[in-house]
Short mmCIF file of C-alpha atoms and ligand atoms in Angstrom, two decimals:
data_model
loop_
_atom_site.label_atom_id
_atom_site.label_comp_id
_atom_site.label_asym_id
_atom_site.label_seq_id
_atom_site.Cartn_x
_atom_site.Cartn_y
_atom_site.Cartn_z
CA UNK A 28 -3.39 -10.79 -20.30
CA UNK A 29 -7.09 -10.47 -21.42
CA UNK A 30 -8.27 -6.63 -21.52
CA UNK A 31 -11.36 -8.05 -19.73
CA UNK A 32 -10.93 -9.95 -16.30
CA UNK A 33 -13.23 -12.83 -14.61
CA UNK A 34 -14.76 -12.05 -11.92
CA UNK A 35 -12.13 -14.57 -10.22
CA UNK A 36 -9.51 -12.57 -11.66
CA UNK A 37 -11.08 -9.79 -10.29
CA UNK A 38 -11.09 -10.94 -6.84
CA UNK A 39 -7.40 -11.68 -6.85
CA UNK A 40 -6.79 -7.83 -8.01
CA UNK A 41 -8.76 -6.55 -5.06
CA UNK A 42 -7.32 -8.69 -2.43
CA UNK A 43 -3.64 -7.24 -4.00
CA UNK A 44 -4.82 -4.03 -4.13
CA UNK A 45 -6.29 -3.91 -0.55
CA UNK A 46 -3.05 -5.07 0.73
CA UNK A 47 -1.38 -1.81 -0.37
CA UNK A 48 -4.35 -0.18 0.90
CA UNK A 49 -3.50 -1.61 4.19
CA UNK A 50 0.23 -1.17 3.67
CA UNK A 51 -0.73 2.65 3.12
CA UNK A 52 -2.85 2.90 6.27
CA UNK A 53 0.22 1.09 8.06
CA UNK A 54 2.17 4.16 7.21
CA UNK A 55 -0.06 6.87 7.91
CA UNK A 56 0.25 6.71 11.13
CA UNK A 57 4.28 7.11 10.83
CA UNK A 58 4.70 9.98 8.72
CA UNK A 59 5.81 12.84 10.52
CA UNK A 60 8.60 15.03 11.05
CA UNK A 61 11.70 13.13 11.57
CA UNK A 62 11.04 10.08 9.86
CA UNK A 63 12.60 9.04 6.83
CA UNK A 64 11.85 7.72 3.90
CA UNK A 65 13.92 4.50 4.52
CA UNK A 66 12.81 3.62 7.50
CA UNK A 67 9.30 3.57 6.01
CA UNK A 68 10.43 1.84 2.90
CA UNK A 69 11.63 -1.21 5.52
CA UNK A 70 8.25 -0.63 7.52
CA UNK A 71 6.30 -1.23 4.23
CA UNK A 72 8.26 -4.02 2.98
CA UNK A 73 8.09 -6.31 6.43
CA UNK A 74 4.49 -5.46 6.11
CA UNK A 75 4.21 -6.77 2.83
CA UNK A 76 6.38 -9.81 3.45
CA UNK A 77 4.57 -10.56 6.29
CA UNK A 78 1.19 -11.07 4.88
CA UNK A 79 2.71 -13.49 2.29
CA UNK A 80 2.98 -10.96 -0.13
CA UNK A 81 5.90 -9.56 -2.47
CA UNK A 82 6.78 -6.07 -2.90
CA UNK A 83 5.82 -4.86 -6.34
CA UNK A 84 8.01 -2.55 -7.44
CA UNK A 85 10.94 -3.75 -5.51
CA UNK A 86 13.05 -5.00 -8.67
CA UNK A 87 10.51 -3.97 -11.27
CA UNK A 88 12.57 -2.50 -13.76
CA UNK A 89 15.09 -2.70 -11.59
CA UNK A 90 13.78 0.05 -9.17
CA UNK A 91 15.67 -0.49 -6.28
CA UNK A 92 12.80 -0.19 -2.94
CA UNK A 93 9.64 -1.34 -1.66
CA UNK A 94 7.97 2.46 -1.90
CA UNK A 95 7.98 5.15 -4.72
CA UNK A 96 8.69 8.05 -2.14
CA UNK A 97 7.87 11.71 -3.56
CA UNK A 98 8.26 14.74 -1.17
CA UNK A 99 7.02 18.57 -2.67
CA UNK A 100 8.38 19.11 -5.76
CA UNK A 101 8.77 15.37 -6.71
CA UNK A 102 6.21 14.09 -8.78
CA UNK A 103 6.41 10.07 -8.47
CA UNK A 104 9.60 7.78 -8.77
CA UNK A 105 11.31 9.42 -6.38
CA UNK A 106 14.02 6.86 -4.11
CA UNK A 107 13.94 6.33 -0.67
CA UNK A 108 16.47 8.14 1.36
CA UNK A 109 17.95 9.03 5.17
CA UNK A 110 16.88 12.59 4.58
CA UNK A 111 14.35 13.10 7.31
CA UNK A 112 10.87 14.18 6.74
CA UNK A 113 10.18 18.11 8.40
CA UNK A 114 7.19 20.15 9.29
CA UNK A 115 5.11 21.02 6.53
CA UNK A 116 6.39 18.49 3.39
CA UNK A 117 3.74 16.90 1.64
CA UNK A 118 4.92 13.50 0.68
CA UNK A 119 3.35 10.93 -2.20
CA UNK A 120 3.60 7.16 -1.54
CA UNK A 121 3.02 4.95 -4.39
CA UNK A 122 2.87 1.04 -3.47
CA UNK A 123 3.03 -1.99 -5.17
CA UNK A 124 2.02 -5.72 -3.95
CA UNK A 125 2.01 -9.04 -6.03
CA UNK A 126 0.17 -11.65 -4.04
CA UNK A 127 -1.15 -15.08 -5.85
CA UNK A 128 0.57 -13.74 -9.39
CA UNK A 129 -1.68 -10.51 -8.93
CA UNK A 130 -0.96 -6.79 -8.52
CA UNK A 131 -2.28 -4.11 -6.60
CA UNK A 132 -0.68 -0.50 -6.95
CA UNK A 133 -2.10 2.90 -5.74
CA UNK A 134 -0.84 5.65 -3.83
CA UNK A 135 -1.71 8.59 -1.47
CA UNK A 136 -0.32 11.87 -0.59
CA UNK A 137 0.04 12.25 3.02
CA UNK A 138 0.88 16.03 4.82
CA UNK A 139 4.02 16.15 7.11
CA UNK A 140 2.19 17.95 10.07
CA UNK A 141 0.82 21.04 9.43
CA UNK A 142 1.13 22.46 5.22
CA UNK A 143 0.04 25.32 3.81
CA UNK A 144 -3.19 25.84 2.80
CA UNK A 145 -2.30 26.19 -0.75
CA UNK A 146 -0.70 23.03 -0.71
CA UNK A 147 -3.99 21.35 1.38
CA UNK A 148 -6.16 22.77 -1.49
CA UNK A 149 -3.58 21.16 -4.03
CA UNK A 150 -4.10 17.43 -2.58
CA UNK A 151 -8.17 17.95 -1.94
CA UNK A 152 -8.13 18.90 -5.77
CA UNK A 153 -5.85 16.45 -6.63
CA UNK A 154 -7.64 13.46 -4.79
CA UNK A 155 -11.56 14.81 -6.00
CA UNK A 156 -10.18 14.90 -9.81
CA UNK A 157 -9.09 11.16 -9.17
CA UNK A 158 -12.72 10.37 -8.36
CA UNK A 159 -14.18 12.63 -11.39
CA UNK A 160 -11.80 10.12 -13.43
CA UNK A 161 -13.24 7.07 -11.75
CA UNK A 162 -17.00 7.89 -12.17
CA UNK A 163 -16.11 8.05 -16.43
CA UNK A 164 -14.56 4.42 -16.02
CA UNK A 165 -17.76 2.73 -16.85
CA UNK A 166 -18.89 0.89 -19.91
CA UNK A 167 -19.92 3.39 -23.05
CA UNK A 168 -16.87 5.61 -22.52
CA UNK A 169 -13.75 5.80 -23.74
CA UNK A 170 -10.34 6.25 -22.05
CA UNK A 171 -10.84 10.00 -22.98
CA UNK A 172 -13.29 10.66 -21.22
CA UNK A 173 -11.64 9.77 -18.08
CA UNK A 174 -8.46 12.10 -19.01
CA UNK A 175 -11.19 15.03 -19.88
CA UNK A 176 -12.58 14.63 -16.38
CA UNK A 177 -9.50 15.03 -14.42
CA UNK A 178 -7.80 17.67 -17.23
CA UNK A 179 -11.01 19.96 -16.68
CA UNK A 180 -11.40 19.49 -13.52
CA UNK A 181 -8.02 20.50 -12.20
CA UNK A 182 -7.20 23.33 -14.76
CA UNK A 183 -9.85 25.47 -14.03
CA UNK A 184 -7.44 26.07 -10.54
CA UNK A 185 -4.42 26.88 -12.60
CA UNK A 186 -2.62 23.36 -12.16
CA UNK A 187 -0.45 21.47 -14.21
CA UNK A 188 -1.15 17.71 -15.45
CA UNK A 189 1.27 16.00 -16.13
CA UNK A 190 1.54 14.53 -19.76
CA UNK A 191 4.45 11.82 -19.55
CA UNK A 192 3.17 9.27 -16.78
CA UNK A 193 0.16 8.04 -17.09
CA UNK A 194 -2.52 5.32 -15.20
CA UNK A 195 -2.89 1.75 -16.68
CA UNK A 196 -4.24 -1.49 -16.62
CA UNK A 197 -2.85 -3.87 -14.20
CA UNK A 198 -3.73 -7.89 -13.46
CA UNK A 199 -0.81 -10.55 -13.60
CA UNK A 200 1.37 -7.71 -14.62
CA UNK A 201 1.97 -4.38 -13.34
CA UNK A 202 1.22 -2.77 -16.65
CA UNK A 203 -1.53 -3.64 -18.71
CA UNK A 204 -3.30 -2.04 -21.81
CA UNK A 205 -4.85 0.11 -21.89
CA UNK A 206 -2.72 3.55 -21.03
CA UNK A 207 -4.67 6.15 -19.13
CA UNK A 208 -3.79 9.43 -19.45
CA UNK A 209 -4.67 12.27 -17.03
CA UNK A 210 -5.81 14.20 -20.68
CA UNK A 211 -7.68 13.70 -23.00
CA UNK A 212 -10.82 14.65 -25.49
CA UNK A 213 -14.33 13.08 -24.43
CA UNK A 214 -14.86 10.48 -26.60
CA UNK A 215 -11.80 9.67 -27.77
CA UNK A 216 -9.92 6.83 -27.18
CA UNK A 217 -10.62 2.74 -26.61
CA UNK A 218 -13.96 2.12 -25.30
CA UNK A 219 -13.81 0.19 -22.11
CA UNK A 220 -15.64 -3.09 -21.52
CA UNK A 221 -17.04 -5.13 -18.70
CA UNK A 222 -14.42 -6.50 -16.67
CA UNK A 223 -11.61 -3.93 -17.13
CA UNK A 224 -9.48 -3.31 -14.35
CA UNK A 225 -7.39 -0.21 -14.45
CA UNK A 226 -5.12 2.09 -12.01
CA UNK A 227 -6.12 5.84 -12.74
CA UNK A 228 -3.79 7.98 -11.00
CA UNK A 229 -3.84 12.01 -11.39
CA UNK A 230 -0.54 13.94 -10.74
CA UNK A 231 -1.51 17.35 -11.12
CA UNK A 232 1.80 19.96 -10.44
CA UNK A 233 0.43 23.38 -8.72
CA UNK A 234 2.32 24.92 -11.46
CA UNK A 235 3.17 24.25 -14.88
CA UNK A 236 2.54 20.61 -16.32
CA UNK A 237 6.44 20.33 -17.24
CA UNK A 238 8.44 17.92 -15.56
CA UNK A 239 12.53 17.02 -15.37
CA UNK A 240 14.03 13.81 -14.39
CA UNK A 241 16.86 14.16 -11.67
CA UNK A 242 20.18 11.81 -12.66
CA UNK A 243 19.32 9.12 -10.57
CA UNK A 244 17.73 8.12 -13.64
CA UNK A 245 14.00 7.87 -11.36
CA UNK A 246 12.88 11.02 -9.76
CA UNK A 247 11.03 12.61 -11.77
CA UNK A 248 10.17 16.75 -10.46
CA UNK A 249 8.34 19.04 -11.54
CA UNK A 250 10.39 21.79 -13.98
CA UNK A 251 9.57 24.87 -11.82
CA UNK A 252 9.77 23.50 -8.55
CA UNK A 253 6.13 23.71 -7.23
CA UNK A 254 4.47 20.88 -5.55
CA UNK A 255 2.66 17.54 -6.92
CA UNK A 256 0.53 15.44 -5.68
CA UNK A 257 -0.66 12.03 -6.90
CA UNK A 258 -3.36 9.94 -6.03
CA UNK A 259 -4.17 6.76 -7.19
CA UNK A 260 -7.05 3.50 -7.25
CA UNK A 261 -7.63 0.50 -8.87
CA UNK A 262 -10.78 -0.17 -10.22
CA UNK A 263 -12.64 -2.48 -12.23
CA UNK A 264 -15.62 -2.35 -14.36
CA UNK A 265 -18.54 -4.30 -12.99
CA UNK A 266 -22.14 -4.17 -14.30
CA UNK A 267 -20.76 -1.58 -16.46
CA UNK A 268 -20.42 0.95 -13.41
CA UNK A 269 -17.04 1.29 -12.14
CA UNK A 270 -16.10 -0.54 -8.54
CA UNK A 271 -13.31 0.69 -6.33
CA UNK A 272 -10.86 -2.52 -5.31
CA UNK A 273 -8.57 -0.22 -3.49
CA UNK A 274 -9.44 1.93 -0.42
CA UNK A 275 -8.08 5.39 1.29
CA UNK A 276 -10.27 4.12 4.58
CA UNK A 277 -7.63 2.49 6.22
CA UNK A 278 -5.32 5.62 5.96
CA UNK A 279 -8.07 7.95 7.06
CA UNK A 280 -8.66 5.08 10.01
CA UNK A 281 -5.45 6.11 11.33
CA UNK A 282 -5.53 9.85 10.43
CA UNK A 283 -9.01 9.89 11.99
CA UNK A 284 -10.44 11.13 8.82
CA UNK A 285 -14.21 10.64 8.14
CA UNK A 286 -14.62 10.38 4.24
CA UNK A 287 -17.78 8.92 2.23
CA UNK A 288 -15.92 9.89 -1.52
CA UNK A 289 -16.07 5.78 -2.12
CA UNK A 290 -19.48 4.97 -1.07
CA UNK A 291 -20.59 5.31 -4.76
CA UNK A 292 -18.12 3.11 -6.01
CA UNK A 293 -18.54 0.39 -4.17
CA UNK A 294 -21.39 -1.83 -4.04
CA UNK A 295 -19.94 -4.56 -1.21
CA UNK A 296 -17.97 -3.90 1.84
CA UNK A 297 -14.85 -4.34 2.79
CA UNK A 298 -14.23 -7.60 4.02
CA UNK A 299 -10.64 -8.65 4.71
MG1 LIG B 324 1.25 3.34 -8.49
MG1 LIG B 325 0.11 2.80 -11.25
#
């Protein structure tokens, strides 16, 4: 579809993407040591189903669940599984919804009880470098400038970002033009326009950028076994300023979080 959405179209995005945000928040509350990835792939999809939605991913080139389920090392893709979450695991969920032939997609990544403080400082960095990305998304940059922000931001701490996955454009399909790397040269790259909607999503490896693929022919890890985290939004262009359609609030509802990261990216509130 069009690079540039109507303001209807728009609408439809949001309301998709705050059903995964509410999917999300729906989990937070039931990670923890114990729990497995199945069980919250089922949780997720009932969720989904139940608000007269369809799972996104479930089937999407021919992935087989509801949730993209990542623990440590994994970087995104990974499968759900009976292998029970423990103490200390970090663990990325990425979601999909289609509601009224619209997607949402974005994903957190939650802590399994207490992790280590390296790893704590990995997913702070991780999730800030997703909103350096998101305040380039506005109308007189280009899709460089976006990578540049989240490439400089996170490598000053050592980490790796990773080169082969990369954020995107979403409306009436999952993936849209344009492609948006995590990388990138300010300046370079398709300029965006008014009415854009886009997923940016960092996953940024506390060691090297280099990732492997595990035979399951998903999982993708990271090559030297360190931890990865990925965070991801959808946003649109609006006004020329960017406007967050997705939201971490319900998640931090539940974890008790207090957070104002999205009050500059949002010029209404949340209404559903
Ligand atoms: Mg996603
Ligand atoms: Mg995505």
């Amino acid at each position: 579809m069009s690079l540039q959405k109507t303001t209807a179209e728009i609408e439809l995005i949001r309301n998709s993407a705050l059903l995964v945000s509410k999917t999300l928040g729906m989990l937070a509350s039931e990670i923890k040591p114990g729990v497995t990835t199945l069980e919250l792939d089922k949780k997720a999809e009932t969720f989904i189903r139940d608000h007269n939605a369809t799972p996104g991913f479930l089937g999407l080139y021919d992935f087989p669940n509801t949730l993209c389920v990542s623990p440590n090392e994994q970087v995104v893709h990974g499968i759900p599984n009976d292998t029970p979450l423990k103490e200390g695991d970090i663990l990325s969920i990425d979601c999909g919804v289609l509601q009224n032939g619209y997607y949402g997609d974005h994903a957190y990544t939650f802590a399994v009880g207490e992790i280590d403080p390296e790893t704590k400082l990995l997913l702070d960095r991780t999730k800030a470098a997703l909103y350096k990305g998101i305040e380039a998304f506005r109308t007189g940059n280009r899709v460089g400038d976006v990578g540049y922000a989240i490439q400089h931001y996170v490598e000053q701490f050592g980490y790796g970002v990773v080169r082969e996955l990369v954020g995107h454009g979403l409306g009436t399909t999952m993936h849209e033009k344009p492609e948006m790397p995590n990388f990138g040269k300010r300046g370079r790259g398709k300029n965006f326009l008014e009415g854009m909607v886009v997923a940016i999503e960092p996953m940024i490896n506390r060691g090297t950028h280099r990732i492997k693929q595990l035979k399951d022919g998903w999982t993708i890890l990271t090559a030297d076994g360190a931890p990865s985290a990925h965070f991801e939004h959808n946003i649109a262009i609006v006004n020329g300023n960017p406007e967050l359609l997705s939201t971490f609030s319900y998640i931090y509802d539940a974890l008790g979080i207090s957070s104002d990261e999205e009050n500059a990216f949002r010029t209404a509130p949340i209404t559903t």
